[in-house]
Short mmCIF file of C-alpha atoms in Angstrom, two decimals:
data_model
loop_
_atom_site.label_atom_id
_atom_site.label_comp_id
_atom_site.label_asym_id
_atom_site.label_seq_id
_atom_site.Cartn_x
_atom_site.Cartn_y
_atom_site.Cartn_z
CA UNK A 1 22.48 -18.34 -6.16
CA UNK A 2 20.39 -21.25 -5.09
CA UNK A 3 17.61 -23.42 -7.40
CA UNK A 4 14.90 -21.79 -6.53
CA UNK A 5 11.29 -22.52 -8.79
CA UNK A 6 11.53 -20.15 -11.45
CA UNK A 7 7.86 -18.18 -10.10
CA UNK A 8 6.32 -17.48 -6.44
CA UNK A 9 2.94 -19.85 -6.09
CA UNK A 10 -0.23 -17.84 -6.61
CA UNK A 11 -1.53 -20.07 -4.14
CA UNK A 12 -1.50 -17.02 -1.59
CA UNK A 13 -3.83 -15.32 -3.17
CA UNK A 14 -1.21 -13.03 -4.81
CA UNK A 15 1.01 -12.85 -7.85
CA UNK A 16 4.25 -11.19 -6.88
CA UNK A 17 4.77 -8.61 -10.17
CA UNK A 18 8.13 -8.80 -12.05
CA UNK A 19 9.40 -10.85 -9.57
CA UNK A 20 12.87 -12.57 -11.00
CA UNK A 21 13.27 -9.38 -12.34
CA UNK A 22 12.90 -6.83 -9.27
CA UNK A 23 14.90 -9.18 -7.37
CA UNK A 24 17.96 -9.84 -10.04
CA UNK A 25 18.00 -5.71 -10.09
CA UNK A 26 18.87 -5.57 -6.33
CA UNK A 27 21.47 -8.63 -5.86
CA UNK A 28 24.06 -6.43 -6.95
CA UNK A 29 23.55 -4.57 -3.26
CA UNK A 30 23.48 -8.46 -1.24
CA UNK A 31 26.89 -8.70 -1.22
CA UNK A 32 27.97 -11.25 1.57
CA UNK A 33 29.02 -8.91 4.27
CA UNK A 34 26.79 -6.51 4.13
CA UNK A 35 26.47 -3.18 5.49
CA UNK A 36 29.06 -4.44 7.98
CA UNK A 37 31.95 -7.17 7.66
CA UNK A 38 30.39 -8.62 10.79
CA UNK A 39 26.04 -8.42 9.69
CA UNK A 40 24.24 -10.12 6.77
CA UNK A 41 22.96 -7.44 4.11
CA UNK A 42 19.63 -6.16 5.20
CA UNK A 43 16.92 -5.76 2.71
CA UNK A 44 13.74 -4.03 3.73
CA UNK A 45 10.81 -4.95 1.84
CA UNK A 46 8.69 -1.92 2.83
CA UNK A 47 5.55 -3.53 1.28
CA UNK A 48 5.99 -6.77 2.12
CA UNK A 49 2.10 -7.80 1.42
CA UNK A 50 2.27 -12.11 1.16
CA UNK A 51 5.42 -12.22 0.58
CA UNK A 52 6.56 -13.07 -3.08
CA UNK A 53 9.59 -10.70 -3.76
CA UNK A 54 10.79 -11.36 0.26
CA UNK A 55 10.60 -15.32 -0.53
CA UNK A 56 12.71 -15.08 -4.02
CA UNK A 57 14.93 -12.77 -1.49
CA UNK A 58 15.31 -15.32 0.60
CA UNK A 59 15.71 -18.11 -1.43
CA UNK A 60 18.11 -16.66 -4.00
CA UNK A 61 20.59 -14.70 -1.51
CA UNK A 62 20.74 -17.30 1.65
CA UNK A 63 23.23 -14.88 3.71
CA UNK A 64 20.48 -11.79 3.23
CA UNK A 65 18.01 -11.16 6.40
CA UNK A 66 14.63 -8.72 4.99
CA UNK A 67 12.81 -6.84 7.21
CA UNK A 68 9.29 -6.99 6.11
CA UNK A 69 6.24 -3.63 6.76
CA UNK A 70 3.20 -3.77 6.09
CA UNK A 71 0.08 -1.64 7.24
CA UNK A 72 -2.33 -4.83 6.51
CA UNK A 73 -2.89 -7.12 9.49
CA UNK A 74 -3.87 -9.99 6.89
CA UNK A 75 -1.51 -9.55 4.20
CA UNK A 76 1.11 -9.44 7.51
CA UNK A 77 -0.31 -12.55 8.42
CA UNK A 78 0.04 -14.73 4.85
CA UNK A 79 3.54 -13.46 4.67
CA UNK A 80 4.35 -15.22 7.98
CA UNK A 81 2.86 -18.66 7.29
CA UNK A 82 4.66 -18.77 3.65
CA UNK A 83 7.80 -17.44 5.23
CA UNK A 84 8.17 -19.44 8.48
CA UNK A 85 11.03 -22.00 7.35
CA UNK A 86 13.35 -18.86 6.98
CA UNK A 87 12.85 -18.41 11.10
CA UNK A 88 14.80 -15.14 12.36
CA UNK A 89 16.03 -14.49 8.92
CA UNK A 90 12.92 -12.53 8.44
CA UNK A 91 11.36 -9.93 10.99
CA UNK A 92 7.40 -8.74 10.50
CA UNK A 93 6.49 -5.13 11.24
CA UNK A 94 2.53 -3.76 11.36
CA UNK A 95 3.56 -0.56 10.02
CA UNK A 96 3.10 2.23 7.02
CA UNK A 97 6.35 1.98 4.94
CA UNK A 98 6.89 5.67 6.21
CA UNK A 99 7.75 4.35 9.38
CA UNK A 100 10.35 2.78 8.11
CA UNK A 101 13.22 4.88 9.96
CA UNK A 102 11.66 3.87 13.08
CA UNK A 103 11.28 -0.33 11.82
CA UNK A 104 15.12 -0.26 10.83
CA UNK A 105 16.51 1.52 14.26
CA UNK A 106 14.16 -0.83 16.27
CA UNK A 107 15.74 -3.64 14.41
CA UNK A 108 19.33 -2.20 15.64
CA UNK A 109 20.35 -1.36 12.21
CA UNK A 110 21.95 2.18 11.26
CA UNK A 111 22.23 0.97 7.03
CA UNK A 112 20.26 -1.07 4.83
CA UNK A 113 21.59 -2.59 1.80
CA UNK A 114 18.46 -2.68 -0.32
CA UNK A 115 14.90 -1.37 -0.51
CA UNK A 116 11.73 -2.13 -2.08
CA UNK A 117 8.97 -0.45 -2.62
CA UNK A 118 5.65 -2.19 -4.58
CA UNK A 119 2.98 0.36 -4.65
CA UNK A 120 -0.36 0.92 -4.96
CA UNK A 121 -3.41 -1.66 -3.91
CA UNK A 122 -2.44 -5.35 -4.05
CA UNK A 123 -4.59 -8.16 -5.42
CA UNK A 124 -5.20 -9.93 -2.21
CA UNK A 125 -6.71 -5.97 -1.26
CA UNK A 126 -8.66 -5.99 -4.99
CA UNK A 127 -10.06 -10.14 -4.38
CA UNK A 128 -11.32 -9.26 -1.37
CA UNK A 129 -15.13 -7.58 -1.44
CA UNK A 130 -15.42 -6.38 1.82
CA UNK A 131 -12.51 -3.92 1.28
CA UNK A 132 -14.38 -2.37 -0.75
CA UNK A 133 -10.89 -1.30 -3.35
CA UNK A 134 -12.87 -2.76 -6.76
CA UNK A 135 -15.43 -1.43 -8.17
CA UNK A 136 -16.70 -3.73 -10.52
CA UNK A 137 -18.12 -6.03 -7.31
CA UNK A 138 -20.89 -4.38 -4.86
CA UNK A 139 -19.18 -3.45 -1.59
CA UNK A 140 -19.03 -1.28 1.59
CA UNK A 141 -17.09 2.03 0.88
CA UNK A 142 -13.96 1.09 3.42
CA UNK A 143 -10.65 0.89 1.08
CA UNK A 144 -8.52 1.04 4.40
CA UNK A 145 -5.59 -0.86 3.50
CA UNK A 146 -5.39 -0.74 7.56
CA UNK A 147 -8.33 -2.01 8.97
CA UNK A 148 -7.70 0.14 11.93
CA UNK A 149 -8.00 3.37 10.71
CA UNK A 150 -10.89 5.74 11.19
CA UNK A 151 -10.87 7.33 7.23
CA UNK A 152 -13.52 5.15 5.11
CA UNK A 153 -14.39 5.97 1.63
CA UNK A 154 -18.05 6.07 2.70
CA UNK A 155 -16.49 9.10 5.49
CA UNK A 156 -14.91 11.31 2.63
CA UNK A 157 -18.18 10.72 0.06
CA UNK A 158 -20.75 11.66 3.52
CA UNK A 159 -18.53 14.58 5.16
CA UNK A 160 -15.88 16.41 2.56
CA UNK A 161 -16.95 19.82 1.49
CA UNK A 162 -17.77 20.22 -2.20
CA UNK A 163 -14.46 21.96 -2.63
CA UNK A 164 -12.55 19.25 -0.31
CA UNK A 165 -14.25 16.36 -2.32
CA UNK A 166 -13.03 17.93 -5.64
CA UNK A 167 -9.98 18.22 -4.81
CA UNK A 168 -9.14 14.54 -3.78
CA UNK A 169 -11.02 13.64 -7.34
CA UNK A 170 -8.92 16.22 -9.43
CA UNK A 171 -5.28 15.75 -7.44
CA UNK A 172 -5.46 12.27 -6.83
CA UNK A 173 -7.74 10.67 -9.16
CA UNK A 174 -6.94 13.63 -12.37
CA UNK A 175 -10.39 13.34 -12.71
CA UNK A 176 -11.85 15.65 -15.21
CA UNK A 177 -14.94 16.01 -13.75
CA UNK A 178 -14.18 16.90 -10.44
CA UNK A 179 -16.56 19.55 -10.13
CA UNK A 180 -19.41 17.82 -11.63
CA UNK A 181 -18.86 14.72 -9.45
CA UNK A 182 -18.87 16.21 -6.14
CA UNK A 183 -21.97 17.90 -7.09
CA UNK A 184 -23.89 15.15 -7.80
CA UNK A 185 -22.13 13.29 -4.75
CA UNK A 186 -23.53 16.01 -2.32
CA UNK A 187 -26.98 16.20 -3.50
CA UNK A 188 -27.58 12.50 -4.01
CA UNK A 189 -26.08 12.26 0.10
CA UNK A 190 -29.01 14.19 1.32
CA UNK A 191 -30.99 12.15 -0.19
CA UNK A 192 -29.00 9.56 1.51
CA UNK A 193 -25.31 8.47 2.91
CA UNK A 194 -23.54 6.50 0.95
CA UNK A 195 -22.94 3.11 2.08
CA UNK A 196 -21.79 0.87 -0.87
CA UNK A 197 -19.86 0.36 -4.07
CA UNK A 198 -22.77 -0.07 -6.34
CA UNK A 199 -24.60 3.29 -5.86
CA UNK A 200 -21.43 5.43 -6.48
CA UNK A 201 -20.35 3.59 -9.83
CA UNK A 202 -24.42 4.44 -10.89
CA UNK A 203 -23.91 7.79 -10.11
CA UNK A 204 -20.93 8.13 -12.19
CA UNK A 205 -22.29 6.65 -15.03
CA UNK A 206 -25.22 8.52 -14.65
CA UNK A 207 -22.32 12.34 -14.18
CA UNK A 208 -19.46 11.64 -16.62
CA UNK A 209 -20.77 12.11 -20.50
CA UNK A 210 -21.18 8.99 -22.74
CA UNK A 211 -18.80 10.27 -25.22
CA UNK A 212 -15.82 9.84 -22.38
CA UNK A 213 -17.51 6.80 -20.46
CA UNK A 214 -16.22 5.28 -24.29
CA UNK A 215 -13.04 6.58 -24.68
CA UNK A 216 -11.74 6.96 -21.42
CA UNK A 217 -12.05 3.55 -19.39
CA UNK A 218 -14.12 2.96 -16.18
CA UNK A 219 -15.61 5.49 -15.39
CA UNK A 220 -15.45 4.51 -11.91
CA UNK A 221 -11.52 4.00 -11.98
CA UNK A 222 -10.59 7.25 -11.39
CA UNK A 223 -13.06 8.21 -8.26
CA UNK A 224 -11.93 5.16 -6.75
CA UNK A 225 -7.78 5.73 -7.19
CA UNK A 226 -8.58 9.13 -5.56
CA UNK A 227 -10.55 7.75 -2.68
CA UNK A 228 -7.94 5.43 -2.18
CA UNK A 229 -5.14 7.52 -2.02
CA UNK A 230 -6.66 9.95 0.53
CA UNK A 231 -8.47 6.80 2.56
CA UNK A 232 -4.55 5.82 3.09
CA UNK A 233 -2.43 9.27 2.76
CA UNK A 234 -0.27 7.30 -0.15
CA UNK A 235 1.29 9.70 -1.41
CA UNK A 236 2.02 11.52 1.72
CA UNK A 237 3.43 8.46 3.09
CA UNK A 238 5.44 7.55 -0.53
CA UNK A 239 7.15 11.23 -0.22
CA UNK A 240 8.04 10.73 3.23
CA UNK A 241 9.22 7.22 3.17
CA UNK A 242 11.36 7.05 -0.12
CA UNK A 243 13.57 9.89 0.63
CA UNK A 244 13.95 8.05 4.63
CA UNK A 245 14.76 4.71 2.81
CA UNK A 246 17.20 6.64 0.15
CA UNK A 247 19.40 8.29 3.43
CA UNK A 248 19.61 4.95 4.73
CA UNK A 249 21.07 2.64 1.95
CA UNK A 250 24.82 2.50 2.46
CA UNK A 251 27.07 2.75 -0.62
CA UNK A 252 26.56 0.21 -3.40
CA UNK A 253 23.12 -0.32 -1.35
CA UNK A 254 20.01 0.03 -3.86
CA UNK A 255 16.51 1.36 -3.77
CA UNK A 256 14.18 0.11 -5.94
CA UNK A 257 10.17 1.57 -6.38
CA UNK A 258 7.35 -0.27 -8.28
CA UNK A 259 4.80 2.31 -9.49
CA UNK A 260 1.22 1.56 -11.03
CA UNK A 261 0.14 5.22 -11.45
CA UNK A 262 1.36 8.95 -12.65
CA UNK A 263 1.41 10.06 -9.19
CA UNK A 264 3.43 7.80 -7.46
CA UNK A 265 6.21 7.65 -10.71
CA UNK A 266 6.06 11.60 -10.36
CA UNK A 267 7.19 11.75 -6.96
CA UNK A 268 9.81 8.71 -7.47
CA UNK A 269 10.87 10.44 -10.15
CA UNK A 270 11.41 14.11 -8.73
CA UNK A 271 13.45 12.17 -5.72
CA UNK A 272 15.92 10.31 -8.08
CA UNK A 273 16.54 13.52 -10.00
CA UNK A 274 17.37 15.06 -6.72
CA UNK A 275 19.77 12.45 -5.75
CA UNK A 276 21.76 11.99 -9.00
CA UNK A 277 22.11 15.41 -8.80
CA UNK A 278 25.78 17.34 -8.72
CA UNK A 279 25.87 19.27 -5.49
CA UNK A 280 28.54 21.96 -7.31
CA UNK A 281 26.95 25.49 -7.47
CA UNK A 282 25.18 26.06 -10.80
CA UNK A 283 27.90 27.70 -13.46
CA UNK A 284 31.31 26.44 -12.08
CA UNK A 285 33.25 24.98 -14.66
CA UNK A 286 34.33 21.78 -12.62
CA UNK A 287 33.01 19.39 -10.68
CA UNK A 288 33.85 20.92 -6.76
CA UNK A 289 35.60 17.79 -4.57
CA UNK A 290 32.86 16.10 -3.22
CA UNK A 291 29.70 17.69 -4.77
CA UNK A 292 29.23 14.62 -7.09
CA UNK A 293 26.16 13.15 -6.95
CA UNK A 294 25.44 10.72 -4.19
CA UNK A 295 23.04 7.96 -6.16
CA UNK A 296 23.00 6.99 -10.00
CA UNK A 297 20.39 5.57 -11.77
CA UNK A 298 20.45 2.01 -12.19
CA UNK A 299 17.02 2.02 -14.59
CA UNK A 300 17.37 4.66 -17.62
CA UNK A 301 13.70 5.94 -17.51
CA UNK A 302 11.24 3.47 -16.18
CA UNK A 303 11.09 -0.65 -16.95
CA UNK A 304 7.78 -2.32 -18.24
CA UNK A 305 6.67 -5.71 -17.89
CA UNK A 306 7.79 -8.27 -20.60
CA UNK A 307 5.44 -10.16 -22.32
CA UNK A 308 5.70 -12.98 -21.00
CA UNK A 309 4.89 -11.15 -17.51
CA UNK A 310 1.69 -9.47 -18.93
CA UNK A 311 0.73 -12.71 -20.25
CA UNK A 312 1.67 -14.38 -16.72
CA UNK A 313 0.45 -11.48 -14.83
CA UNK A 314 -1.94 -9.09 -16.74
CA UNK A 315 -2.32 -6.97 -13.51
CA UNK A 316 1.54 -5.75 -14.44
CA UNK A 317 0.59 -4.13 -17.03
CA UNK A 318 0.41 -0.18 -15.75
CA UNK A 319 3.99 -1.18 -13.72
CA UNK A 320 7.21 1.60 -13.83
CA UNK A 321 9.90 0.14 -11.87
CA UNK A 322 12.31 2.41 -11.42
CA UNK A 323 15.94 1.79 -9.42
CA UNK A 324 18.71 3.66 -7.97
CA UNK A 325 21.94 3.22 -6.02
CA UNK A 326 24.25 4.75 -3.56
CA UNK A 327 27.75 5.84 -5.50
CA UNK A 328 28.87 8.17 -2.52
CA UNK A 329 28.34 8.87 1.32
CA UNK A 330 26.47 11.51 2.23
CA UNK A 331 28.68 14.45 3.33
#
């Protein structure tokens, strides 16, 4: 390993979470080598955003070349100013992470050697107003973490069905009042559309009952997970991505998945279980020649900032990193 300063800068506008840490957990898989005696290992950061985890990549393992997606133009941008002294060591890709099959072949790899995957809104998305992702600032109802898609928040709250609307608020958001919201949401919208932040957090204050508003956070946090997550087909894109990026890690290769809700650790969770799975029919009393399981778990159950990380970083805090790594080829 190289000196390297001991944190990513905040100075982009972003605090990398459990940095050291996420990056220590895949070194094992940056062997020098690679997925080939002849290529440097390939790590693809899948959510690349400004660019802290790629930078202590690039830093800490200098034979290791990341491939870096991300779906937002801006955050795509940052990364390549921070990251231009590590020239063609790094690639940039304006994609969803569930195009990642697609990024690697285009990149004229057929294995990767790592993965990671850090979830959920960033805070260069959450500092920015006119995104519209917080709701403790006044802002237009967008939450597009691509700027070029056609969904808006403002377009689910003005056109969803009461049934559609409660849906997104109970499956994504586990919002209790579901039913109640999109209630009020449709009458107050023929009144008139909704445009902005402000008017939408009022309206849930004015729906969810005082005795929860004090026991059960924000009232506005849920709503606005759920919008989120159907605004950008998250989870869609998480289930189709994660099992993509698990059939192309080679063996020893890694896979590692930052998490900062139920949701998201539910489907990263389901996948590992499949993986570590034996393949041997249920009831034999051996393991069958090569029905072991392809992947073990490199995390037992799901790791949680440090305190010196929430105290660093307190946006850490709701963080499940779970990891897991190639022990056998497919087949």
């Amino acid at each position: 390993m190289t000196d390297q300063p001991p944190h990513p800068s905040a100075d982009h506008g972003h605090v990398p979470v459990m940095v050291q840490q996420m990056i220590d957990l895949l070194g094992p898989a940056l062997p020098v080598g690679g997925a080939g005696s002849d290529s440097s290992p390939v790590l693809v950061d899948a959510t690349l955003g400004a660019g802290g985890h790629a930078e202590l990549a690039l830093r800490t393992y200098p034979h290791v070349t990341v491939i870096g997606i991300d779906r937002d133009e801006s955050a795509l941008a940052i990364a390549r100013a921070r990251l231009a002294d590590f020239g063609d060591r790094i690639s940039f890709h304006h994609a969803r992470f569930d195009e990642l099959p697609e990024v690697v072949a285009a990149g004229g790899h057929t294995r990767i050697d790592a993965a990671l995957f850090d979830l959920g809104v960033s805070s260069m998305q959450l500092d920015r107003p006119d995104r519209g992702f917080a709701y403790a600032v006044d802002a237009p109802l967008d939450m597009r973490m691509d700027p070029s898609g056609t969904l808006t928040a403002a377009d689910i709250l003005n056109t969803y069905s009461h049934g559609e609307l409660a849906r997104v608020l109970h499956e994504y958001g586990e919002e209790r009042f579901a039913g109640k919201i999109a209630s009020a949401v449709l009458r107050e919208r023929e009144r008139e559309p909704f445009t902005n932040s402000a008017r939408l957090v009022a309206l849930l204050y004015e729906t969810i009952p005082a005795a929860t508003r004090r026991t059960g956070g924000h009232p506005a946090k849920r709503t606005f997970q759920a919008l989120r997550i159907e605004v950008n087909s998250e989870l869609a894109a998480l289930s189709e991505a994660l099992p993509a990026a698990l059939d192309l890690v080679r063996v020893g290769g890694r896979v590692a998945v930052m998490s900062y809700q139920s949701l998201e650790d539910k489907i990263v969770k389901r996948e590992f279980a499949v993986r570590t799975a034996s393949r041997t029919p249920p009831g034999l009393p051996v393991e069958l020649p090569g029905s072991g399981p392809e992947f073990a778990l490199i995390t037992r159950g799901a790791v949680r900032p440090d305190d010196d990380e929430l105290h660093t970083n307190p946006r850490s805090a709701p963080v499940r990193v779970r990891v897991i790594e190639r022990i056998e080829e497919k087949g």
